[in-house]
Amino acid sequence: MLRRGLLAWVSRVGGALVLLCCSLSLLYVMTCSPPHSDDPPLSHALPRAGPNHPSMGGTGAGARAGAAQSGAPPAVQSYQVLLQEREEQHRLHISSLKKQIAQLKEALQERSQQLKGLQESLKRAAGGLEAGTGSQAAGLGDSQGARSPQADLQEFLRSQLSKAEVSAGARLPSEYAVVPFESFTLQRVYQLETGLTRHPEEKPVRRDKREELGEVLETALHGLNTPSSQQDGRSAAENGETGKVYTPSDFVEGITRTEKDKGTLYQLTFRGESSDEFRRLVLFRPFGPLMKVKNEKVNTANVAINIIVPLSRRADKFKHFMHNFREVCVRRDGRVHLTVVYFGNEQMSEVRSTLENTSREVHFKNFTLLQLDEEFSRGRGLDVGARAWKGGNVLLFFCDVDIYFTADFLNTCRLNTQPGQKVFYPVLFSQYNPTLIYGSQEHVPSVEQQLVIKKDTGFWRDFGFGMTCQYRSDFINIGGFDIDIKGWGGEDVHLYRKYLHSNLLVVRAPSRGLFHLWHEKHCADELPPDQYRMCMQSKAMNEASHGQLGMLLFRHEIEAHLRKQKQQQNSNPKKS
């Protein structure tokens, strides 16, 4: 009975399946058959693939031609065209996704390498703390010691964020304590500290600045295009997110500032879904704790300096130079050789007499006077003076006759140079015209009293590269000066760029012990108009500060105002 009932049930189920298959086949035939009404065929309603269709990219023409050759009906042709279009769209989408995945893999590898290096350094730093214990205890101690510095570092970085002015301001004593922001776009940086270029806005010139802003923009775009739903497990719809993909063209502007003891803050603004909607990202790069890199003893007792001065005429200026040289180099330092390279014969006897008098008065014999009977060339003179030295690898200081330096600067010169490793390019402080600073020639103090570093007395001559300290071996190996340059200017920048293109470290820093004494600048009438204008601009820059030049320009208005005030006081007698 059971077997007979099972066979009956199987036969009924089989019949039902056969009936269902027949019904589905009939429905498919009715649906896919071409219409017999007067309506246009379906192929006319579907988009045609071809070179003129904006969404096809020209790839559907071959499919349509192939369908026509095979004798397929119009509806089948339209379906093939539509499938071809969808396939092309999917192919492009897959290609874009592959490219993004490759970029993310590269970024992940870089971050992994950085994290690995940090972990290894932390392990090395903590490894010695657990030495001397048992092998099992040592292994456990190493792992704990490696984790502990990492946790401490993370805590320190988080504390940097909390201490910086990111989400809340800090009470400041005055407007001078404010750390200003810089603003930037894709192409420009708008800056208060203009640097050597003097441009209030510019494309980032320094490589580190370009890479910094590029990394910030890339990180911001990655954060915008990575849905937060991937982090909290919720869907994009639940988070209210849309499908907009942000690109660099959506970037509006950003602002950034650096608190040198905490880190750098970045705030970037992007265009949103509508004209009134924006997306803003705030990023912070915390500064890590200080790391001891080197602790060494530097002995400068036996480091002699060969000061080389090219000269042509200007015998009176050379006397002032030798007065400072006598006090600083001979009586205080005592480890200096002087090389004077003189061009021509005029005033040569006066220069020689000044050197001989100094030699007799202070018993100084470490000087060399070289004479060149040719047109003056600063680069040529310094090159000859450097190569004339035969006493080994000496430290050179290229100097001019209108330079004043202190004994502290000579030690700074020694400490910031190292043969085969680094050269020193100090930024000197250039004096303004003392007559304008102090009101008249009668009130001008002595040279030593004029050496005050203030905004009304001078400026940092950051565009000058003529005063430099470097070892003779580095100067010879780099190729020396371009001796084809005549007169003043040009040769110092040429040598400076040679060092920048080498592997030597160029130390560029303001020096509080190096001064350029003011002297009158003459702009020759023979100069072309553009060079004459540049010469006058340079003269104005060396003459006085912006405010002082303004006072000179408006002095007649100021005098008229003072006279008017005096007349009003005389016409209004004081009340009893």
C-alpha positions as CSV (number, residue, x, y, z in Angstrom):
1,M,0.0,0.0,0.0
2,L,2.7,2.4,0.9
3,R,4.6,1.7,-2.3
4,R,1.4,2.2,-4.5
5,G,0.6,5.5,-2.7
6,L,4.1,6.8,-3.3
7,L,4.0,6.0,-7.0
8,A,0.6,7.8,-7.3
9,W,2.0,10.9,-5.6
10,V,5.1,11.0,-7.8
11,S,3.0,10.8,-11.0
12,R,0.8,13.7,-9.8
13,V,3.9,15.8,-9.1
14,G,5.4,15.0,-12.5
15,G,2.2,15.9,-14.3
16,A,2.1,19.3,-12.4
17,L,5.7,20.1,-13.4
18,V,5.0,19.3,-17.1
19,L,2.0,21.6,-17.0
20,L,4.0,24.3,-15.4
21,C,6.8,24.0,-18.1
22,C,4.2,24.2,-20.9
23,S,2.7,27.3,-19.3
24,L,6.0,29.1,-19.0
25,S,7.0,28.2,-22.6
26,L,3.7,29.6,-23.9
27,L,4.2,32.8,-21.9
28,Y,7.7,33.3,-23.2
29,V,6.5,32.9,-26.9
30,M,3.7,35.4,-26.3
31,T,6.1,37.9,-24.7
32,C,9.0,37.7,-27.1
33,S,7.1,37.5,-30.4
34,P,7.2,40.8,-32.5
35,P,4.1,42.9,-32.2
36,H,1.4,42.7,-35.0
37,S,-0.1,46.1,-34.4
38,D,0.6,49.3,-36.2
39,D,2.9,50.5,-33.4
40,P,6.6,50.9,-34.4
41,P,8.8,48.0,-33.6
42,L,10.6,47.9,-30.3
43,S,14.0,48.4,-32.0
44,H,12.9,51.9,-32.8
45,A,12.2,52.8,-29.2
46,L,15.6,51.5,-27.9
47,P,18.8,53.5,-28.2
48,R,20.9,52.8,-31.3
49,A,24.6,52.2,-30.8
50,G,26.9,54.1,-33.1
51,P,29.6,56.7,-33.3
52,N,27.0,59.6,-32.9
53,H,25.4,58.3,-29.8
54,P,26.9,60.0,-26.7
55,S,26.7,57.0,-24.5
56,M,28.0,54.3,-26.8
57,G,31.6,55.4,-27.4
58,G,31.3,54.2,-31.0
59,T,31.6,50.5,-30.0
60,G,28.0,49.5,-30.9
61,A,28.3,50.0,-34.7
62,G,30.2,46.7,-35.2
63,A,27.5,44.8,-33.2
64,R,24.7,46.3,-35.2
65,A,26.5,45.5,-38.5
66,G,27.1,41.9,-37.3
67,A,23.4,41.5,-36.3
68,A,22.3,42.7,-39.7
69,Q,24.7,40.3,-41.5
70,S,23.4,37.4,-39.5
71,G,19.8,38.2,-40.6
72,A,18.5,38.6,-37.0
73,P,15.2,40.4,-36.5
74,P,15.1,44.0,-35.4
75,A,14.1,43.2,-31.8
76,V,17.2,41.0,-31.5
77,Q,19.4,43.7,-32.9
78,S,18.2,46.2,-30.4
79,Y,18.8,43.7,-27.5
80,Q,22.3,43.1,-28.8
81,V,23.0,46.8,-29.0
82,L,21.6,47.3,-25.4
83,L,23.7,44.5,-24.1
84,Q,26.8,45.9,-25.8
85,E,26.2,49.3,-24.2
86,R,25.8,47.8,-20.8
87,E,28.9,45.7,-21.2
88,E,30.9,48.8,-22.1
89,Q,29.6,50.7,-19.1
90,H,30.5,47.8,-16.8
91,R,33.9,47.5,-18.4
92,L,34.7,51.2,-17.7
93,H,33.4,50.9,-14.2
94,I,35.5,47.9,-13.5
95,S,38.6,49.7,-14.9
96,S,38.0,52.6,-12.7
97,L,37.6,50.4,-9.6
98,K,40.8,48.5,-10.5
99,K,42.7,51.8,-10.7
100,Q,41.3,53.0,-7.3
101,I,42.2,49.6,-5.7
102,A,45.8,49.9,-7.0
103,Q,46.1,53.4,-5.6
104,L,44.7,52.2,-2.2
105,K,47.1,49.3,-2.2
106,E,50.1,51.6,-2.8
107,A,49.0,53.9,0.0
108,L,48.4,50.9,2.3
109,Q,51.9,49.6,1.6
110,E,53.4,53.0,2.4
111,R,51.5,53.3,5.6
112,S,52.4,49.7,6.6
113,Q,56.1,50.4,6.0
114,Q,56.0,53.5,8.1
115,L,54.2,51.7,10.9
116,K,56.6,48.8,10.6
117,G,59.6,51.2,10.9
118,L,58.0,52.9,13.9
119,Q,57.4,49.6,15.6
120,E,60.9,48.4,15.0
121,S,62.4,51.6,16.4
122,L,60.2,51.3,19.5
123,K,61.2,47.7,19.9
124,R,64.9,48.6,19.7
125,A,64.4,51.4,22.2
126,A,62.6,49.1,24.6
127,G,64.7,46.0,24.0
128,G,67.5,47.0,26.3
129,L,65.2,47.7,29.2
130,E,64.5,44.0,29.7
131,A,68.1,42.6,29.2
132,G,69.6,40.4,31.8
133,T,66.4,38.4,32.8
134,G,65.6,34.8,31.9
135,S,64.9,33.9,28.3
136,Q,61.1,33.4,28.8
137,A,60.8,36.4,31.0
138,A,62.9,38.4,28.6
139,G,60.7,37.5,25.7
140,L,57.6,38.5,27.6
141,G,59.3,41.7,28.8
142,D,60.2,42.6,25.2
143,S,56.7,42.2,24.0
144,Q,55.3,44.3,26.9
145,G,58.1,46.9,26.5
146,A,57.2,47.2,22.8
147,R,53.6,47.6,23.5
148,S,54.1,50.1,26.2
149,P,56.1,52.7,24.1
150,Q,53.5,52.4,21.4
151,A,50.7,53.1,23.8
152,D,52.7,56.0,25.3
153,L,53.2,57.4,21.8
154,Q,49.6,57.2,20.9
155,E,48.6,58.9,24.1
156,F,51.2,61.6,23.5
157,L,49.8,62.3,20.0
158,R,46.3,62.4,21.3
159,S,47.4,64.9,24.0
160,Q,49.0,67.1,21.2
161,L,45.6,67.3,19.5
162,S,43.8,68.2,22.8
163,K,46.3,70.9,23.6
164,A,46.3,72.5,20.1
165,E,43.7,75.2,19.0
166,V,41.6,72.8,16.9
167,S,38.0,72.8,18.2
168,A,38.4,75.6,20.8
169,G,40.5,78.8,21.1
170,A,43.0,79.7,23.8
171,R,43.4,82.8,25.8
172,L,46.2,84.9,24.3
173,P,47.9,87.9,25.9
174,S,47.8,90.2,22.8
175,E,47.5,90.2,19.0
176,Y,51.2,89.5,18.8
177,A,50.6,86.0,20.2
178,V,48.2,84.9,17.4
179,V,49.4,82.1,15.1
180,P,47.9,83.1,11.7
181,F,46.6,80.7,9.1
182,E,47.7,80.4,5.5
183,S,45.1,79.8,2.9
184,F,45.6,77.6,-0.2
185,T,43.8,76.4,-3.3
186,L,44.8,73.7,-5.8
187,Q,47.3,76.0,-7.5
188,R,48.2,78.8,-5.1
189,V,49.3,79.5,-1.5
190,Y,48.4,82.8,0.1
191,Q,51.0,83.5,2.8
192,L,51.9,86.2,5.3
193,E,55.6,85.0,5.6
194,T,56.7,85.5,2.0
195,G,60.2,84.2,2.3
196,L,62.9,84.8,-0.3
197,T,60.4,85.2,-3.2
198,R,58.6,88.1,-1.5
199,H,55.4,86.9,-3.1
200,P,52.2,87.2,-1.1
201,E,50.7,84.5,-3.2
202,E,52.5,81.9,-5.3
203,K,52.7,78.3,-6.4
204,P,54.5,76.3,-3.7
205,V,58.2,76.5,-4.6
206,R,59.6,74.3,-1.9
207,R,59.3,70.6,-2.5
208,D,58.3,69.8,1.1
209,K,55.4,72.3,0.9
210,R,54.1,70.9,-2.3
211,E,54.2,67.3,-1.0
212,E,52.6,68.3,2.3
213,L,49.6,70.0,0.7
214,G,49.3,67.2,-1.9
215,E,49.2,64.5,0.8
216,V,46.6,66.5,2.8
217,L,44.4,66.8,-0.3
218,E,44.7,63.1,-1.1
219,T,43.9,62.2,2.5
220,A,40.8,64.4,2.5
221,L,39.5,63.0,-0.8
222,H,40.0,59.4,0.5
223,G,38.1,60.3,3.6
224,L,35.2,61.8,1.7
225,N,35.0,58.9,-0.8
226,T,35.2,56.2,1.9
227,P,31.7,55.8,3.3
228,S,31.5,56.0,7.1
229,S,29.1,53.0,6.9
230,Q,32.2,50.8,6.3
231,Q,33.4,51.9,9.7
232,D,30.2,51.5,11.8
233,G,28.6,48.6,9.8
234,R,25.5,50.6,8.8
235,S,24.3,51.1,5.3
236,A,24.9,54.4,3.4
237,A,21.1,55.1,3.3
238,E,21.0,54.8,7.1
239,N,23.8,57.3,7.4
240,G,22.2,59.7,5.0
241,E,25.1,59.4,2.5
242,T,24.8,60.0,-1.2
243,G,26.7,58.5,-4.1
244,K,28.8,61.6,-4.9
245,V,32.4,60.9,-5.7
246,Y,34.6,63.8,-4.7
247,T,37.5,64.9,-7.0
248,P,40.1,67.6,-6.8
249,S,37.9,69.9,-8.9
250,D,35.4,69.9,-5.9
251,F,38.1,71.4,-3.6
252,V,37.2,75.1,-2.9
253,E,39.9,76.2,-0.5
254,G,41.8,75.3,2.7
255,I,43.5,77.0,5.6
256,T,46.5,75.7,7.6
257,R,48.7,76.8,10.4
258,T,51.4,75.3,12.5
259,E,51.9,75.5,16.3
260,K,55.5,74.5,16.4
261,D,55.3,72.7,19.7
262,K,52.0,70.8,18.9
263,G,51.4,70.2,15.2
264,T,49.8,71.4,12.0
265,L,46.1,72.0,11.5
266,Y,44.4,71.7,8.1
267,Q,40.8,72.7,7.3
268,L,39.6,71.9,3.8
269,T,36.3,72.8,2.1
270,F,34.7,70.9,-0.8
271,R,31.6,71.6,-2.9
272,G,28.6,69.5,-1.9
273,E,25.5,68.3,-3.7
274,S,24.1,71.8,-4.3
275,S,25.5,75.3,-4.6
276,D,24.7,76.1,-1.0
277,E,26.0,72.8,0.5
278,F,29.7,72.2,1.4
279,R,31.7,69.5,3.0
280,R,34.4,70.4,5.5
281,L,37.2,68.2,6.7
282,V,39.6,69.0,9.6
283,L,42.9,67.2,9.7
284,F,45.7,67.4,12.3
285,R,49.3,66.3,12.0
286,P,50.6,66.0,15.5
287,F,54.3,66.5,16.2
288,G,56.0,63.6,18.0
289,P,58.2,63.8,21.0
290,L,61.8,65.0,20.7
291,M,64.4,62.3,19.7
292,K,68.1,62.5,20.6
293,V,70.0,62.2,17.3
294,K,73.5,63.0,18.3
295,N,75.5,63.9,21.3
296,E,79.1,64.8,20.5
297,K,82.0,66.9,21.6
298,V,83.3,69.5,19.0
299,N,86.8,70.9,19.6
300,T,87.5,74.0,17.5
301,A,90.9,74.8,19.1
302,N,92.9,73.8,16.1
303,V,90.4,75.0,13.4
304,A,92.0,77.9,11.6
305,I,90.0,80.2,9.3
306,N,91.4,81.8,6.1
307,I,89.5,85.0,5.5
308,I,89.7,85.9,1.8
309,V,88.9,89.5,0.8
310,P,88.9,90.6,-2.9
311,L,89.6,94.4,-3.2
312,S,89.9,97.1,-5.8
313,R,90.7,100.6,-4.6
314,R,88.5,101.5,-1.5
315,A,91.6,101.9,0.7
316,D,89.7,104.0,3.3
317,K,87.1,101.2,3.7
318,F,90.0,98.7,4.0
319,K,91.4,100.7,7.0
320,H,88.0,100.4,8.8
321,F,87.9,96.7,8.0
322,M,91.4,96.1,9.4
323,H,90.5,97.9,12.6
324,N,87.7,95.4,13.2
325,F,90.0,92.6,12.1
326,R,92.7,93.6,14.6
327,E,90.3,93.6,17.5
328,V,88.3,90.5,16.7
329,C,90.7,88.2,14.8
330,V,94.1,89.0,16.2
331,R,93.5,90.0,19.9
332,R,90.4,87.8,20.6
333,D,90.5,84.8,18.3
334,G,94.0,84.3,17.2
335,R,93.3,81.4,14.8
336,V,92.9,83.4,11.6
337,H,94.8,83.9,8.4
338,L,94.0,86.9,6.1
339,T,94.3,86.7,2.3
340,V,93.8,90.0,0.3
341,V,93.5,89.7,-3.5
342,Y,94.0,93.2,-4.9
343,F,93.1,94.2,-8.5
344,G,95.1,96.9,-10.3
345,N,97.8,99.3,-9.1
346,E,95.8,102.3,-7.9
347,Q,95.9,102.7,-4.1
348,M,97.9,99.5,-3.9
349,S,100.6,101.2,-1.8
350,E,98.0,102.4,0.8
351,V,96.6,98.9,1.2
352,R,100.0,97.4,1.6
353,S,100.9,100.1,4.2
354,T,97.8,99.3,6.2
355,L,98.7,95.6,6.3
356,E,102.3,96.4,7.4
357,N,101.2,98.8,10.1
358,T,98.8,96.2,11.5
359,S,101.6,93.6,11.4
360,R,104.0,95.8,13.4
361,E,101.4,97.0,16.0
362,V,100.0,93.7,17.0
363,H,102.7,91.3,15.8
364,F,100.5,89.7,13.2
365,K,102.2,87.8,10.4
366,N,99.5,85.5,9.1
367,F,98.5,87.5,6.0
368,T,99.0,87.2,2.3
369,L,98.7,90.0,-0.3
370,L,98.1,88.9,-3.8
371,Q,98.0,91.4,-6.7
372,L,96.2,90.8,-10.1
373,D,96.8,93.2,-12.9
374,E,93.4,92.8,-14.5
375,E,89.8,94.0,-14.3
376,F,88.1,93.4,-11.0
377,S,86.1,90.2,-10.6
378,R,84.9,89.2,-7.2
379,G,84.6,85.5,-8.1
380,R,88.0,85.5,-9.7
381,G,89.6,87.1,-6.6
382,L,88.0,84.6,-4.2
383,D,89.0,81.7,-6.5
384,V,92.6,82.8,-6.7
385,G,92.8,83.4,-2.9
386,A,91.3,79.9,-2.1
387,R,93.7,78.1,-4.5
388,A,96.7,80.0,-3.3
389,W,96.6,78.4,0.1
390,K,99.1,75.5,0.4
391,G,98.8,74.6,4.1
392,G,96.3,71.8,3.9
393,N,92.5,71.7,4.1
394,V,91.7,75.0,5.7
395,L,88.3,76.5,6.5
396,L,87.6,79.4,4.2
397,F,85.5,82.5,4.9
398,F,84.7,84.6,1.8
399,C,84.3,88.1,3.0
400,D,83.9,91.7,1.7
401,V,85.6,94.9,2.8
402,D,82.3,96.4,4.0
403,I,81.5,93.5,6.4
404,Y,81.7,93.6,10.1
405,F,81.8,90.4,12.1
406,T,82.3,89.4,15.8
407,A,84.4,86.7,17.5
408,D,81.2,84.7,18.1
409,F,80.6,84.6,14.4
410,L,84.0,83.0,13.8
411,N,83.0,80.2,16.2
412,T,79.6,79.9,14.4
413,C,81.5,79.5,11.2
414,R,83.6,76.7,12.6
415,L,80.6,74.9,14.2
416,N,78.4,74.9,11.1
417,T,80.9,73.5,8.6
418,Q,82.4,70.0,8.2
419,P,84.6,68.9,5.3
420,G,82.7,66.6,2.9
421,Q,79.4,67.1,4.8
422,K,78.2,70.6,5.2
423,V,78.8,74.3,4.3
424,F,77.6,77.4,6.0
425,Y,75.7,80.2,4.2
426,P,74.8,82.8,6.9
427,V,72.2,85.4,6.4
428,L,73.8,88.7,7.5
429,F,72.0,91.8,8.9
430,S,72.2,94.7,6.5
431,Q,72.3,98.3,7.9
432,Y,70.1,101.1,6.7
433,N,71.5,104.6,6.1
434,P,72.6,105.8,9.6
435,T,71.9,109.4,8.7
436,L,68.3,108.6,8.1
437,I,68.0,106.4,11.1
438,Y,69.5,108.9,13.6
439,G,68.2,112.1,12.0
440,S,71.4,113.7,11.0
441,Q,75.1,113.0,10.6
442,E,75.9,114.7,13.9
443,H,73.8,112.1,15.8
444,V,75.3,109.0,14.2
445,P,77.1,106.9,16.9
446,S,80.2,104.8,16.4
447,V,80.0,101.7,14.2
448,E,80.0,99.3,17.2
449,Q,77.0,101.1,18.7
450,Q,75.1,101.0,15.4
451,L,75.2,97.2,15.4
452,V,71.6,96.7,16.7
453,I,69.3,94.2,15.2
454,K,65.9,96.0,15.0
455,K,63.4,96.6,12.2
456,D,64.3,100.3,12.1
457,T,68.0,99.8,11.8
458,G,68.3,97.2,9.1
459,F,67.0,93.9,7.6
460,W,68.0,90.3,7.1
461,R,69.7,90.2,3.7
462,D,68.2,86.8,2.7
463,F,68.8,87.4,-1.0
464,G,72.6,87.7,-0.6
465,F,74.9,84.6,-0.8
466,G,78.3,86.2,-0.9
467,M,79.4,85.6,2.7
468,T,80.0,81.9,3.2
469,C,82.1,79.4,5.2
470,Q,83.3,76.2,3.6
471,Y,86.4,74.0,3.6
472,R,88.9,74.4,0.8
473,S,88.5,70.7,-0.3
474,D,84.7,71.2,-0.8
475,F,85.3,74.4,-2.7
476,I,87.8,72.7,-5.0
477,N,85.7,69.6,-5.5
478,I,82.5,71.6,-6.3
479,G,84.4,73.4,-9.1
480,G,84.9,76.8,-7.5
481,F,83.5,80.1,-8.9
482,D,82.6,80.9,-12.4
483,I,85.5,83.2,-13.2
484,D,83.9,84.4,-16.5
485,I,81.6,86.6,-14.4
486,K,83.0,90.1,-14.2
487,G,82.4,92.8,-11.6
488,W,80.1,92.3,-8.6
489,G,77.1,89.9,-8.4
490,G,76.1,86.6,-9.9
491,E,79.1,84.5,-8.9
492,D,77.8,83.9,-5.4
493,V,74.5,82.6,-6.6
494,H,76.2,80.3,-9.1
495,L,78.4,78.7,-6.3
496,Y,75.4,78.5,-3.9
497,R,73.4,76.5,-6.5
498,K,76.3,74.2,-7.0
499,Y,76.1,73.2,-3.4
500,L,72.4,72.9,-3.5
501,H,72.7,70.4,-6.4
502,S,75.3,68.4,-4.5
503,N,74.9,65.9,-1.5
504,L,76.4,68.4,1.0
505,L,74.2,69.9,3.6
506,V,73.7,73.6,3.2
507,V,73.2,75.4,6.5
508,R,71.3,78.6,5.9
509,A,70.5,80.6,9.0
510,P,70.5,84.3,10.2
511,S,73.7,85.2,12.0
512,R,73.6,87.7,14.9
513,G,77.3,88.4,14.6
514,L,77.6,89.3,10.9
515,F,76.7,92.8,9.6
516,H,76.8,94.6,6.2
517,L,77.8,98.2,6.8
518,W,75.8,100.7,4.9
519,H,77.5,102.5,2.0
520,E,76.1,104.7,-0.7
521,K,75.0,103.0,-3.8
522,H,75.6,104.7,-7.2
523,C,73.4,103.8,-10.2
524,A,75.3,104.7,-13.4
525,D,73.6,106.8,-16.1
526,E,74.9,104.4,-18.7
527,L,72.6,101.6,-17.5
528,P,69.5,100.7,-19.6
529,P,66.2,101.9,-18.2
530,D,65.2,98.5,-16.8
531,Q,68.5,97.9,-15.1
532,Y,68.6,101.5,-13.8
533,R,65.1,101.0,-12.3
534,M,66.2,97.8,-10.6
535,C,69.3,99.6,-9.3
536,M,67.2,102.3,-7.8
537,Q,64.8,99.8,-6.2
538,S,67.8,98.1,-4.6
539,K,69.1,101.5,-3.4
540,A,65.7,102.3,-1.8
541,M,65.6,98.9,-0.1
542,N,69.0,99.5,1.5
543,E,68.3,103.1,2.3
544,A,65.6,102.9,5.0
545,S,62.6,100.9,6.2
546,H,59.2,101.2,4.6
547,G,58.0,103.5,7.4
548,Q,61.1,105.7,7.3
549,L,60.8,106.2,3.5
550,G,57.1,107.1,4.0
551,M,58.1,109.7,6.5
552,L,60.5,111.2,4.0
553,L,57.9,111.1,1.2
554,F,55.3,113.0,3.3
555,R,57.7,115.2,5.3
556,H,56.2,118.4,3.8
557,E,52.7,117.4,4.9
558,I,54.0,116.6,8.4
559,E,55.8,119.9,8.7
560,A,52.7,121.8,7.6
561,H,50.6,119.9,10.2
562,L,53.1,120.8,12.9
563,R,53.1,124.5,11.9
564,K,49.3,124.5,12.0
565,Q,49.2,122.9,15.4
566,K,51.7,125.5,16.7
567,Q,49.6,128.4,15.4
568,Q,46.5,127.1,17.0
569,Q,48.2,126.8,20.4
570,N,49.5,130.3,20.1
571,S,46.1,131.7,19.1
572,N,44.3,130.0,22.0
573,P,45.8,131.3,25.3
574,K,45.8,128.8,28.2
575,K,42.9,129.1,30.6
576,S,43.7,130.4,34.0
